[in-house]
Amino acid sequence: MSGSGAAPGPGSGSSSGSGSSSAACRFAHYFVLCGIDADSGLEPDELAVLYQWLEADRHSKSQEATNPTSGENFDQSPLRRTFKSKVLAHYPQNIEWNPFDQDAVNMLCMPKGLSFRTQNESKDPQFHSFIITREDGSRTYGFVLTFYEEVTSKQICTAMQTLYQMHNAEQYSSVYASSSCSMDSLASSIDEGDTTSLLKLQRYNSYDINRDTLYVSKSICLITPLPFMQACKKFLIQLYKAVTSQQPPPLPLESYIHNILYEVPLPPPGRSLKFYGVYEPVICQRPGTNELPLSDYPLHEAFELLGLENLVQVFTCVLLEMQILLYSQDYQRLMTVAEGITTLLFPFQWQHVYVPILPASLLHFLDAPVPYLMGLQSKEGTDRSKLELPQEANLCFVDIDNHFIELPEEFPQFPNKVDFIQELSEVLLQFGIPPEGSLHCSESATKLKNLVLKDLVNDKKNGNVSTNNISMYELLKGNETIARLQALAKRTGVTVEKMDLSASLGEKEKDLKLQCEEAELRDYQLNVQLREVFANRFTQMFADYEAFVIQTAQDMESWLTNREQMQNFDKASFLSDQPEPYLPFLSRFIETQMFATFIDNKIMSQWEEKDPLLRVFDSRIEKIRLYNGRAPTLRTSIYQKCSTLKEAAQSIEQRLMKMDHTAIHPHLLDMKIGQGKYEQGFFPKLQSDVLATGPTNNNRWVSRSATTQRRKERLRQHSEHIGLDNDLRETKRMLVEKMGHEAVELGHGEANITGLEENTLIASLCDLLERIWSHGLQVKQGKSALWSHLIQFQDREEKQEHLAESPVALGPERRKSDSGVMLPTLRVSLIQDMRHIQNMSEIKTDVGRARAWIRLSLEKKLLSQHLKQLLSNQPLTKKLYKRYAFLRCEEEREQFLYHLLSLNAVDYFCFTSVFTTIMIPYRSVIIPIKKLSNAIITSNPWICVSGELGDTGIMQIPKNLLEMTFECQNLGKLTTVQIGHDNSGLLAKWLVDCVMVRNEITGHTYRFPCGRWLGKGIDDGSLERILIGELMTSASDEDLVKQCRTPPQQKSPTTARRLSITSLTGKTAKPNAGQIQEGIGEAVNNIVKHFHKPEKERGSLTVLLCGENGLVAALEQVFHHGFKSARIFHKNVFIWDFVEKAVTYFETLDQILDNEDDVLIHKSSCKTFCHYVNAINTAPRNIGKDGKFQILVCLGTRDHLLPQWIPLLAECPAITRMYEESALLRDRMTVNSLIRILQTIQDFTIVLEGSLIKGVDV
């Protein structure tokens, strides 16, 4: 089919699809006539029959009725069978730049082959269009009107009669052979018990040569380089009217066809054109070079057919290059939806298989394992469930006729979808179109029946009603009777969306003409406004795309040679700038072929003329940039509506109000006498010689507007600011204030910005810094002025380093612990931070590197300091910048750096949270309490560090080395450290004060307090402990932070509290009952608050469970109150000992035979409790007794079992032996109150960090 399944290339869509200048100036390339060839008679369409046979095979029906080899199908009545159509004529014979493909055109003009009707059946004309995509990606458009013509050939009528006699004999025998006959879809619904069923069947499906008139389908078609659908449709309809009218047309039909083929030019870009059909002029307009490309398919029909919500979902599937299958009985609906959705992709283009009308013979295309957008014609009455499709997992199935779509699984939503749909709804409602779609109200749904009814409407007998324009949608709301009438009218083909009711008979024709033009104008305006809304989304989303394009090749040839191996877009840096909610969609979209092609076109534009779509898109971005240059706006994820709707609608209205060009009128041709004679109802045999060639001197349209366009392009202005104006200063101040304010508001328990705004705020800061560093440059080098400055600074510094040791600012001194072990000071070095960024292979562009460096400096709270150091090299600044540059205005510069300093009040994680896959070096130090511990230990210690993004796995620590460095993939914010040893040797016991871990790139240091022994026979006998981390605040910014810092992050229970539990000192004051109850309330309250925050703003749940004031610590206090922990033979007693005694009691309980419900529940709770405790005791870990209690509380919280377990323990006999009478656990009211408090967290889904419950299998 001449490559009809190929992908459209970069030139498709708006390109003319031709390779010569004369092609670009002809409106139509071919006129084609398809129908029955009287000489070859009735030939079964073997391809279509084979398709039916395959379908029957798919649905495992009996295939005996259909013989694919003979092409006969006795199960179908002959009027319903498919017969071969042929191209009867086409003019001209061939065009060098667009060769005629006879098979493809025939197949697409009549996809079902010929169809026959009798005088009893509907013979309304039907319009549809198609596309042929050639191998080079260029497209040709076809517009087809199919109508019915009486069969005059006696031979064909006799053949049809014979087929009917054979068919009826077959049906007669099958009715009497079996009570359940399988017949045509209509026949099959006939009551089996009806004795006259065969007679009815024959009457409906019969053909009698003496009684009936036979009609056969015929198609007239225009093939054009551009999709002027409305104009071609009007022209073909007028030709059809001329054939069926009682009066012959003013001129022979050859005159009109010759005129459109050879004398009607394409309108130049930005112009309108009027040419003449048989009865009235036809108008078309073409968008200008800076407007959205031509699209003539009525978008309102696509929205009415699918509904707004469905259309946006299908559009998203197309953007993500899934397999999209459109399904409808109507070919034109398939085209309208396919062309409508691909039009909305601007500035991107569908790059894969595109076959809006899939002919029966190409059904195997659906098995392709590639993305496709195809349209399949459904059979009348066929159910979706009967359609078996391959690979449905990634398929978006669109049942157009039933207003229904099936989406693939795991489907990301289009960014700002709700606001986007709201904006589109407003546009649709302005034009009286319901956003939910109105099934069957579109123009194509009426199937051109209004053509037949136009004469009826225009009979001058119904003009006695007052003039007004009624929107049927408004009129019918809530009126049931009128709604039924409307449905009835629609079924008979009357268009009721807009009714023009006129007062005076004389004005009727004039009004209709005006109304028609007005409706056409509204269609054009609605089209362009809807497209502007879609285009605006992409302009907003990709306003900065150019900064991330990687252009490394020096010439086009070397680029094309290495294209496959080269990265062309800095994806990591681009995504790091995007608002969080956009990421699921964007991270998938930037991996698509359409995005890759878009970026390729951008790179190619440095060597050749820009792709038309890219040129329009870039000019729109430039427009936004110029506007923002005067009044810069903050980067935000807040939805920004399209502001160009009015302007776009006006430009179309202006073109249609005043015609720019009028084509030559059709005229008499030099024809032979007797040719072109008129016979009503029959399309004449056209005279070939007059249509084979056109006039020779018709190239006057070719390049009229080219010079004007070039002049306009040159006038595009580039203006440099002569100093930063007040707007820029205001933006800078707002930005810095907003960042600080957001941080404090959103921090909640962790001092950092989270949620939607972090990415967009930091992207705004990056934009601002780039704008400042670009201001007053002597010579622009590379895309990032900031990075270019940094590189030159680095070169100078490194040269000086060779001569002398570079002066490096040292960070604040770390407090030495009582063991004398401490983390060595991390050098504060601008150059070192640059090297970290240069070592990141994920970042490919200078803009990306500059942004990563800003993020890192912000996270380290060094941005102001680094920039100050950068600008302290005055000779370099003077060399790079002109005198008026912002960076050379000392007062402005100092003020700006001071503003940036205030950002240090916030703990940002904008580097760590964005570059999640990079390798990061970490340094850890274990600090023992040397006063009480051995100086040397003989056992083999190990450590495992966990963070929000993963853990290191167990790492052995070299013996007696308390400090180690290790490199692993970014762990994110650190949460826990597991530390332990194997207890080997004589000096195995180890008393650890804390563990310190530092990220060597960001400098974030975490302290993990311990204050406990690790060793058998000491403390609680633990050989491993889980420590909870706290982020350390550096001394330098403590003063600044005091004013505006969010509450500090919680950490593991402190040494003091832990030691009081195990009575190491025995001197610490114990909390009283009131304080303990308050502590429980606060711990539970913190967990409830945690779950009421947006997910992105929650802190660490591990801290709330196991941290200093966490739930575990609060419950430990409850269990310690009144606990007889005095040493028995110098041996400590622990809560876990009480838990184990309770388990022993529950397990040895007598089997109670009473089956009362509450007893069963009690037994079930006991059983669960014993199961959990035993699982913890048998876990392959060397956790001490307090560690086991922590695991039990964590699991009980996760599985919502604590409120069941507390009363069991309170009633267990062991409590009287191990607790004093005043203990909280022995007070019934306190226990009930505790249960009620714990029940408040029953509704939350609690996910525990892996390190907390590793190895415990419950």
mmCIF file with all atom_site columns, N, CA, C and O in Angstrom, residues 1121-1144:
data_model
loop_
_atom_site.group_PDB
_atom_site.id
_atom_site.type_symbol
_atom_site.label_atom_id
_atom_site.label_alt_id
_atom_site.label_comp_id
_atom_site.label_asym_id
_atom_site.label_entity_id
_atom_site.label_seq_id
_atom_site.pdbx_PDB_ins_code
_atom_site.Cartn_x
_atom_site.Cartn_y
_atom_site.Cartn_z
_atom_site.occupancy
_atom_site.B_iso_or_equiv
_atom_site.pdbx_formal_charge
_atom_site.auth_seq_id
_atom_site.auth_comp_id
_atom_site.auth_asym_id
_atom_site.auth_atom_id
_atom_site.pdbx_PDB_model_num
ATOM 1  N N  . HIS A 1 1121 ? 7.681  1.360   85.014 1.00 0.00 ? 1121 HIS A N  1
ATOM 2  C CA . HIS A 1 1121 ? 7.087  1.968   86.218 1.00 0.00 ? 1121 HIS A CA 1
ATOM 3  C C  . HIS A 1 1121 ? 6.683  0.874   87.211 1.00 0.00 ? 1121 HIS A C  1
ATOM 4  O O  . HIS A 1 1121 ? 5.889  -0.007  86.898 1.00 0.00 ? 1121 HIS A O  1
ATOM 5  N N  . GLY A 1 1122 ? 7.286  0.913   88.404 1.00 0.00 ? 1122 GLY A N  1
ATOM 6  C CA . GLY A 1 1122 ? 6.968  -0.082  89.430 1.00 0.00 ? 1122 GLY A CA 1
ATOM 7  C C  . GLY A 1 1122 ? 7.557  -1.449  89.165 1.00 0.00 ? 1122 GLY A C  1
ATOM 8  O O  . GLY A 1 1122 ? 7.185  -2.448  89.774 1.00 0.00 ? 1122 GLY A O  1
ATOM 9  N N  . PHE A 1 1123 ? 8.520  -1.511  88.239 1.00 0.00 ? 1123 PHE A N  1
ATOM 10 C CA . PHE A 1 1123 ? 9.146  -2.805  87.882 1.00 0.00 ? 1123 PHE A CA 1
ATOM 11 C C  . PHE A 1 1123 ? 10.199 -3.145  88.931 1.00 0.00 ? 1123 PHE A C  1
ATOM 12 O O  . PHE A 1 1123 ? 11.024 -2.320  89.297 1.00 0.00 ? 1123 PHE A O  1
ATOM 13 N N  . LYS A 1 1124 ? 10.167 -4.418  89.434 1.00 0.00 ? 1124 LYS A N  1
ATOM 14 C CA . LYS A 1 1124 ? 11.135 -4.830  90.459 1.00 0.00 ? 1124 LYS A CA 1
ATOM 15 C C  . LYS A 1 1124 ? 12.428 -5.219  89.751 1.00 0.00 ? 1124 LYS A C  1
ATOM 16 O O  . LYS A 1 1124 ? 12.691 -6.393  89.494 1.00 0.00 ? 1124 LYS A O  1
ATOM 17 N N  . SER A 1 1125 ? 13.230 -4.198  89.414 1.00 0.00 ? 1125 SER A N  1
ATOM 18 C CA . SER A 1 1125 ? 14.428 -4.488  88.610 1.00 0.00 ? 1125 SER A CA 1
ATOM 19 C C  . SER A 1 1125 ? 15.662 -4.637  89.484 1.00 0.00 ? 1125 SER A C  1
ATOM 20 O O  . SER A 1 1125 ? 16.785 -4.624  88.983 1.00 0.00 ? 1125 SER A O  1
ATOM 21 N N  . ALA A 1 1126 ? 15.464 -4.746  90.852 1.00 0.00 ? 1126 ALA A N  1
ATOM 22 C CA . ALA A 1 1126 ? 16.639 -4.924  91.728 1.00 0.00 ? 1126 ALA A CA 1
ATOM 23 C C  . ALA A 1 1126 ? 17.388 -6.167  91.293 1.00 0.00 ? 1126 ALA A C  1
ATOM 24 O O  . ALA A 1 1126 ? 16.796 -7.139  90.836 1.00 0.00 ? 1126 ALA A O  1
ATOM 25 N N  . ARG A 1 1127 ? 18.716 -6.123  91.444 1.00 0.00 ? 1127 ARG A N  1
ATOM 26 C CA . ARG A 1 1127 ? 19.516 -7.245  90.956 1.00 0.00 ? 1127 ARG A CA 1
ATOM 27 C C  . ARG A 1 1127 ? 19.285 -8.476  91.834 1.00 0.00 ? 1127 ARG A C  1
ATOM 28 O O  . ARG A 1 1127 ? 19.328 -8.394  93.054 1.00 0.00 ? 1127 ARG A O  1
ATOM 29 N N  . ILE A 1 1128 ? 19.035 -9.572  91.196 1.00 0.00 ? 1128 ILE A N  1
ATOM 30 C CA . ILE A 1 1128 ? 18.928 -10.857 91.905 1.00 0.00 ? 1128 ILE A CA 1
ATOM 31 C C  . ILE A 1 1128 ? 20.246 -11.569 91.649 1.00 0.00 ? 1128 ILE A C  1
ATOM 32 O O  . ILE A 1 1128 ? 20.559 -11.889 90.501 1.00 0.00 ? 1128 ILE A O  1
ATOM 33 N N  . PHE A 1 1129 ? 20.983 -11.786 92.657 1.00 0.00 ? 1129 PHE A N  1
ATOM 34 C CA . PHE A 1 1129 ? 22.339 -12.372 92.516 1.00 0.00 ? 1129 PHE A CA 1
ATOM 35 C C  . PHE A 1 1129 ? 23.142 -11.629 91.454 1.00 0.00 ? 1129 PHE A C  1
ATOM 36 O O  . PHE A 1 1129 ? 23.699 -12.214 90.528 1.00 0.00 ? 1129 PHE A O  1
ATOM 37 N N  . HIS A 1 1130 ? 23.162 -10.287 91.596 1.00 0.00 ? 1130 HIS A N  1
ATOM 38 C CA . HIS A 1 1130 ? 23.927 -9.409  90.688 1.00 0.00 ? 1130 HIS A CA 1
ATOM 39 C C  . HIS A 1 1130 ? 23.541 -9.579  89.222 1.00 0.00 ? 1130 HIS A C  1
ATOM 40 O O  . HIS A 1 1130 ? 24.352 -9.438  88.346 1.00 0.00 ? 1130 HIS A O  1
ATOM 41 N N  . LYS A 1 1131 ? 22.310 -9.906  88.967 1.00 0.00 ? 1131 LYS A N  1
ATOM 42 C CA . LYS A 1 1131 ? 21.880 -10.070 87.564 1.00 0.00 ? 1131 LYS A CA 1
ATOM 43 C C  . LYS A 1 1131 ? 20.720 -9.118  87.300 1.00 0.00 ? 1131 LYS A C  1
ATOM 44 O O  . LYS A 1 1131 ? 19.762 -9.082  88.070 1.00 0.00 ? 1131 LYS A O  1
ATOM 45 N N  . ASN A 1 1132 ? 20.841 -8.349  86.237 1.00 0.00 ? 1132 ASN A N  1
ATOM 46 C CA . ASN A 1 1132 ? 19.754 -7.407  85.917 1.00 0.00 ? 1132 ASN A CA 1
ATOM 47 C C  . ASN A 1 1132 ? 18.509 -8.146  85.441 1.00 0.00 ? 1132 ASN A C  1
ATOM 48 O O  . ASN A 1 1132 ? 18.611 -9.193  84.788 1.00 0.00 ? 1132 ASN A O  1
ATOM 49 N N  . VAL A 1 1133 ? 17.349 -7.576  85.744 1.00 0.00 ? 1133 VAL A N  1
ATOM 50 C CA . VAL A 1 1133 ? 16.099 -8.128  85.222 1.00 0.00 ? 1133 VAL A CA 1
ATOM 51 C C  . VAL A 1 1133 ? 15.554 -7.106  84.205 1.00 0.00 ? 1133 VAL A C  1
ATOM 52 O O  . VAL A 1 1133 ? 15.578 -5.916  84.470 1.00 0.00 ? 1133 VAL A O  1
ATOM 53 N N  . PHE A 1 1134 ? 15.061 -7.607  83.057 1.00 0.00 ? 1134 PHE A N  1
ATOM 54 C CA . PHE A 1 1134 ? 14.612 -6.729  81.964 1.00 0.00 ? 1134 PHE A CA 1
ATOM 55 C C  . PHE A 1 1134 ? 13.129 -6.943  81.680 1.00 0.00 ? 1134 PHE A C  1
ATOM 56 O O  . PHE A 1 1134 ? 12.555 -7.973  82.039 1.00 0.00 ? 1134 PHE A O  1
ATOM 57 N N  . ILE A 1 1135 ? 12.536 -5.974  80.994 1.00 0.00 ? 1135 ILE A N  1
ATOM 58 C CA . ILE A 1 1135 ? 11.130 -6.106  80.620 1.00 0.00 ? 1135 ILE A CA 1
ATOM 59 C C  . ILE A 1 1135 ? 10.921 -7.393  79.827 1.00 0.00 ? 1135 ILE A C  1
ATOM 60 O O  . ILE A 1 1135 ? 9.897  -8.053  79.964 1.00 0.00 ? 1135 ILE A O  1
ATOM 61 N N  . TRP A 1 1136 ? 11.896 -7.698  78.974 1.00 0.00 ? 1136 TRP A N  1
ATOM 62 C CA . TRP A 1 1136 ? 11.758 -8.902  78.127 1.00 0.00 ? 1136 TRP A CA 1
ATOM 63 C C  . TRP A 1 1136 ? 11.611 -10.171 78.986 1.00 0.00 ? 1136 TRP A C  1
ATOM 64 O O  . TRP A 1 1136 ? 10.924 -11.102 78.578 1.00 0.00 ? 1136 TRP A O  1
ATOM 65 N N  . ASP A 1 1137 ? 12.239 -10.168 80.185 1.00 0.00 ? 1137 ASP A N  1
ATOM 66 C CA . ASP A 1 1137 ? 12.090 -11.335 81.071 1.00 0.00 ? 1137 ASP A CA 1
ATOM 67 C C  . ASP A 1 1137 ? 10.619 -11.486 81.460 1.00 0.00 ? 1137 ASP A C  1
ATOM 68 O O  . ASP A 1 1137 ? 10.072 -12.591 81.511 1.00 0.00 ? 1137 ASP A O  1
ATOM 69 N N  . PHE A 1 1138 ? 9.952  -10.343 81.711 1.00 0.00 ? 1138 PHE A N  1
ATOM 70 C CA . PHE A 1 1138 ? 8.530  -10.377 82.054 1.00 0.00 ? 1138 PHE A CA 1
ATOM 71 C C  . PHE A 1 1138 ? 7.718  -10.888 80.859 1.00 0.00 ? 1138 PHE A C  1
ATOM 72 O O  . PHE A 1 1138 ? 6.822  -11.720 81.003 1.00 0.00 ? 1138 PHE A O  1
ATOM 73 N N  . VAL A 1 1139 ? 8.058  -10.407 79.644 1.00 0.00 ? 1139 VAL A N  1
ATOM 74 C CA . VAL A 1 1139 ? 7.353  -10.835 78.431 1.00 0.00 ? 1139 VAL A CA 1
ATOM 75 C C  . VAL A 1 1139 ? 7.476  -12.349 78.261 1.00 0.00 ? 1139 VAL A C  1
ATOM 76 O O  . VAL A 1 1139 ? 6.503  -13.053 77.968 1.00 0.00 ? 1139 VAL A O  1
ATOM 77 N N  . GLU A 1 1140 ? 8.689  -12.887 78.466 1.00 0.00 ? 1140 GLU A N  1
ATOM 78 C CA . GLU A 1 1140 ? 8.899  -14.332 78.291 1.00 0.00 ? 1140 GLU A CA 1
ATOM 79 C C  . GLU A 1 1140 ? 8.127  -15.139 79.334 1.00 0.00 ? 1140 GLU A C  1
ATOM 80 O O  . GLU A 1 1140 ? 7.603  -16.205 79.039 1.00 0.00 ? 1140 GLU A O  1
ATOM 81 N N  . LYS A 1 1141 ? 8.062  -14.622 80.566 1.00 0.00 ? 1141 LYS A N  1
ATOM 82 C CA . LYS A 1 1141 ? 7.294  -15.319 81.621 1.00 0.00 ? 1141 LYS A CA 1
ATOM 83 C C  . LYS A 1 1141 ? 5.812  -15.365 81.236 1.00 0.00 ? 1141 LYS A C  1
ATOM 84 O O  . LYS A 1 1141 ? 5.126  -16.361 81.443 1.00 0.00 ? 1141 LYS A O  1
ATOM 85 N N  . ALA A 1 1142 ? 5.321  -14.239 80.663 1.00 0.00 ? 1142 ALA A N  1
ATOM 86 C CA . ALA A 1 1142 ? 3.922  -14.183 80.224 1.00 0.00 ? 1142 ALA A CA 1
ATOM 87 C C  . ALA A 1 1142 ? 3.664  -15.226 79.133 1.00 0.00 ? 1142 ALA A C  1
ATOM 88 O O  . ALA A 1 1142 ? 2.652  -15.938 79.155 1.00 0.00 ? 1142 ALA A O  1
ATOM 89 N N  . VAL A 1 1143 ? 4.613  -15.364 78.202 1.00 0.00 ? 1143 VAL A N  1
ATOM 90 C CA . VAL A 1 1143 ? 4.464  -16.350 77.115 1.00 0.00 ? 1143 VAL A CA 1
ATOM 91 C C  . VAL A 1 1143 ? 4.386  -17.758 77.692 1.00 0.00 ? 1143 VAL A C  1
ATOM 92 O O  . VAL A 1 1143 ? 3.540  -18.575 77.300 1.00 0.00 ? 1143 VAL A O  1
ATOM 93 N N  . THR A 1 1144 ? 5.275  -18.055 78.672 1.00 0.00 ? 1144 THR A N  1
ATOM 94 C CA . THR A 1 1144 ? 5.274  -19.383 79.299 1.00 0.00 ? 1144 THR A CA 1
ATOM 95 C C  . THR A 1 1144 ? 3.901  -19.650 79.921 1.00 0.00 ? 1144 THR A C  1
ATOM 96 O O  . THR A 1 1144 ? 3.328  -20.732 79.769 1.00 0.00 ? 1144 THR A O  1
#
